[in-house]
């Protein structure tokens, strides 16, 4: 199992952090390949909850080396805060974290422009972490990379050139004060001192590790429906969370990937704006939010909640190559007498064959639901698949049949030990 990719199958927050932490015990390396501090991955060990934004969720497994790949956009302020948080819990980071020299840096103006754009019209509902503007600079080839921190002259010159343009935007478009170039240079030189030890050529490191027979867990952030190419554009993030992103975002070949697991919430949530065919508005949605404690791990925003959507999942499985599911938060459905599953879509009287990714059709289609009985008993202490209530097993089988993807892991609580392996 050289490279096992873990992808979010819906709109993010499926429980990737929890599952990656659990699977980390059996691998050598855990690597994040895209996104930035927009991610919020929760790991609960015993009574302690940790929320990670940039550092891979393998950090709690002592023998694992964590890698932040070239595809990630790194906010050094957020990174240092996270390192400090982990150190305060006694975790050793030195020697266990590697950051790609090719990863792009999030700069103060990225965060500012992200927020201003949202305030003045974009209304994507971003996390405000500067993700979009940082990837814009990467793709217009004006971005500043981690490697630039290593050369004071290059760093100063790049910050100056960028700030000239960004200050014009801040002033002329948004009517805001200009940022001070010297302050930013000083701040980033200080960051350099603190993260210098972690910087390396991670693609070289990962490929050598593969040659030595080591195993890598590639940890996706966000989810397939937030993918810039395959998601519900424009209500997406600015990177490729889908499995293909693991190759470009880590500098490893597609041939190294041997397994792709989709993390799938037993219902659906979305934070931020954009279409959501199976959304439950009103009291039913609020109930689900309360039972599932569905509030954003990064921004604290209430997550929109709705039923499981087999059309969406089948699409996600296609664009990711998902061959197995880890089904999370099944325990949250324990309160319900009856559970609805979306089995198809109808638009203008016609049945849709595939998940549409344009806003117009997504907003106008009608989901077709099937109702199945609930189990009305707590699942949180169940350790073996065979001990699940018959209705819970029927629900799982139904999802497997509708999507054609087997469920291998069932999660029945936030804690590490609330994880059931189906075949064990
Ligand atoms: P991620 O971004 O995909 O890592 O997911 P988040 O951490 O943003 O959100 C998942 C939330 O659900 C977190 O609060 C987890 O602690 C919690 N969680 C994960 N798996 C389960 C589960 O099986 N049951 C319950 N009740 N909570 C879970
Ligand atoms: P994890 O890894 C859920 C959403 C935002 C917004 C859109 C664009 O924890 O699953 P961005 O700040 O990326 O430009 O925002 O994407 N979003 C997420 N939603 N989970 C995430 O990450 C998300 N990261 C971004 O809410 O709708
Ligand atoms: Mg999250």
mmCIF file of C-alpha atoms and ligand atoms in Angstrom, residues 8 11-16 32 34-42 52-53 114 118 124-133 220-223 226 234-239 269-274 297-299 301 303, ligand 2:
data_model
loop_
_atom_site.group_PDB
_atom_site.id
_atom_site.type_symbol
_atom_site.label_atom_id
_atom_site.label_comp_id
_atom_site.label_asym_id
_atom_site.label_seq_id
_atom_site.Cartn_x
_atom_site.Cartn_y
_atom_site.Cartn_z
ATOM 1 C CA UNK A 8 -13.532 14.195 1.392
ATOM 2 C CA UNK A 11 -18.609 19.323 0.814
ATOM 3 C CA UNK A 12 -15.891 18.873 3.433
ATOM 4 C CA UNK A 13 -16.067 18.174 7.180
ATOM 5 C CA UNK A 14 -16.816 14.505 6.626
ATOM 6 C CA UNK A 15 -14.482 13.475 9.443
ATOM 7 C CA UNK A 16 -11.238 13.168 7.469
ATOM 8 C CA UNK A 32 -1.405 17.109 3.111
ATOM 9 C CA UNK A 34 -3.784 20.982 -1.122
ATOM 10 C CA UNK A 35 -5.743 23.758 0.527
ATOM 11 C CA UNK A 36 -4.498 25.669 3.521
ATOM 12 C CA UNK A 37 -5.721 26.838 6.888
ATOM 13 C CA UNK A 38 -9.267 26.881 5.501
ATOM 14 C CA UNK A 39 -9.325 23.232 6.585
ATOM 15 C CA UNK A 40 -10.329 22.289 10.108
ATOM 16 C CA UNK A 41 -9.608 18.641 10.867
ATOM 17 C CA UNK A 42 -10.732 17.422 14.263
ATOM 18 C CA UNK A 52 -5.671 21.002 12.889
ATOM 19 C CA UNK A 53 -5.648 23.438 9.999
ATOM 20 C CA UNK A 114 -10.309 37.452 0.551
ATOM 21 C CA UNK A 118 -16.546 38.615 0.098
ATOM 22 C CA UNK A 124 -18.922 32.481 -1.868
ATOM 23 C CA UNK A 125 -18.907 32.291 1.907
ATOM 24 C CA UNK A 126 -15.161 31.654 2.113
ATOM 25 C CA UNK A 127 -13.319 30.974 5.343
ATOM 26 C CA UNK A 128 -11.430 34.284 4.947
ATOM 27 C CA UNK A 129 -8.076 32.511 5.199
ATOM 28 C CA UNK A 130 -6.699 34.050 1.995
ATOM 29 C CA UNK A 131 -6.946 30.827 -0.001
ATOM 30 C CA UNK A 132 -8.415 32.168 -3.267
ATOM 31 C CA UNK A 133 -6.081 35.189 -3.538
ATOM 32 C CA UNK A 220 -7.108 15.612 1.383
ATOM 33 C CA UNK A 221 -8.684 18.741 2.737
ATOM 34 C CA UNK A 222 -12.154 20.047 1.813
ATOM 35 C CA UNK A 223 -14.187 17.703 -0.425
ATOM 36 C CA UNK A 226 -15.603 21.961 -3.348
ATOM 37 C CA UNK A 234 -18.221 28.987 -8.348
ATOM 38 C CA UNK A 235 -19.124 27.887 -4.813
ATOM 39 C CA UNK A 236 -15.919 25.935 -4.387
ATOM 40 C CA UNK A 237 -12.448 26.330 -2.975
ATOM 41 C CA UNK A 238 -9.458 27.210 -5.158
ATOM 42 C CA UNK A 239 -7.635 23.868 -5.216
ATOM 43 C CA UNK A 269 -23.479 19.093 5.277
ATOM 44 C CA UNK A 270 -22.180 22.205 3.641
ATOM 45 C CA UNK A 271 -20.704 25.368 5.120
ATOM 46 C CA UNK A 272 -20.713 28.492 2.995
ATOM 47 C CA UNK A 273 -22.962 29.327 0.061
ATOM 48 C CA UNK A 274 -23.976 27.417 -3.029
ATOM 49 C CA UNK A 297 -14.113 23.709 12.926
ATOM 50 C CA UNK A 298 -12.343 26.727 11.376
ATOM 51 C CA UNK A 299 -14.904 29.534 11.460
ATOM 52 C CA UNK A 301 -20.257 28.925 11.324
ATOM 53 C CA UNK A 303 -23.182 24.037 8.824
HETATM 54 P P1 LIG B 2 -12.158 20.689 5.659
HETATM 55 O O1 LIG B 2 -10.804 20.251 5.196
HETATM 56 C C1 LIG B 2 -15.906 22.663 4.663
HETATM 57 C C2 LIG B 2 -15.653 26.094 1.959
HETATM 58 C C3 LIG B 2 -15.976 27.462 2.504
HETATM 59 C C4 LIG B 2 -16.551 28.105 1.251
HETATM 60 C C5 LIG B 2 -15.676 27.541 0.149
HETATM 61 C C6 LIG B 2 -14.533 28.445 -0.276
HETATM 62 O O2 LIG B 2 -12.234 20.992 7.106
HETATM 63 O O3 LIG B 2 -13.202 19.730 5.202
HETATM 64 P P2 LIG B 2 -12.206 29.052 0.860
HETATM 65 O O4 LIG B 2 -11.909 29.702 2.190
HETATM 66 O O5 LIG B 2 -11.610 27.711 0.700
HETATM 67 O O6 LIG B 2 -11.919 29.954 -0.297
HETATM 68 O O7 LIG B 2 -13.813 28.880 0.866
HETATM 69 O O8 LIG B 2 -15.151 26.318 0.660
HETATM 70 N N1 LIG B 2 -14.594 25.363 2.707
HETATM 71 C C7 LIG B 2 -14.846 24.312 3.497
HETATM 72 N N2 LIG B 2 -15.997 23.734 3.863
HETATM 73 N N3 LIG B 2 -14.728 22.138 5.070
HETATM 74 C C8 LIG B 2 -13.561 22.676 4.680
HETATM 75 O O9 LIG B 2 -12.367 22.106 4.939
HETATM 76 C C9 LIG B 2 -13.569 23.847 3.892
HETATM 77 N N4 LIG B 2 -12.618 24.639 3.367
HETATM 78 C C10 LIG B 2 -13.259 25.555 2.638
HETATM 79 O O10 LIG B 2 -16.907 27.404 3.552
HETATM 80 O O11 LIG B 2 -17.858 27.644 1.046
#
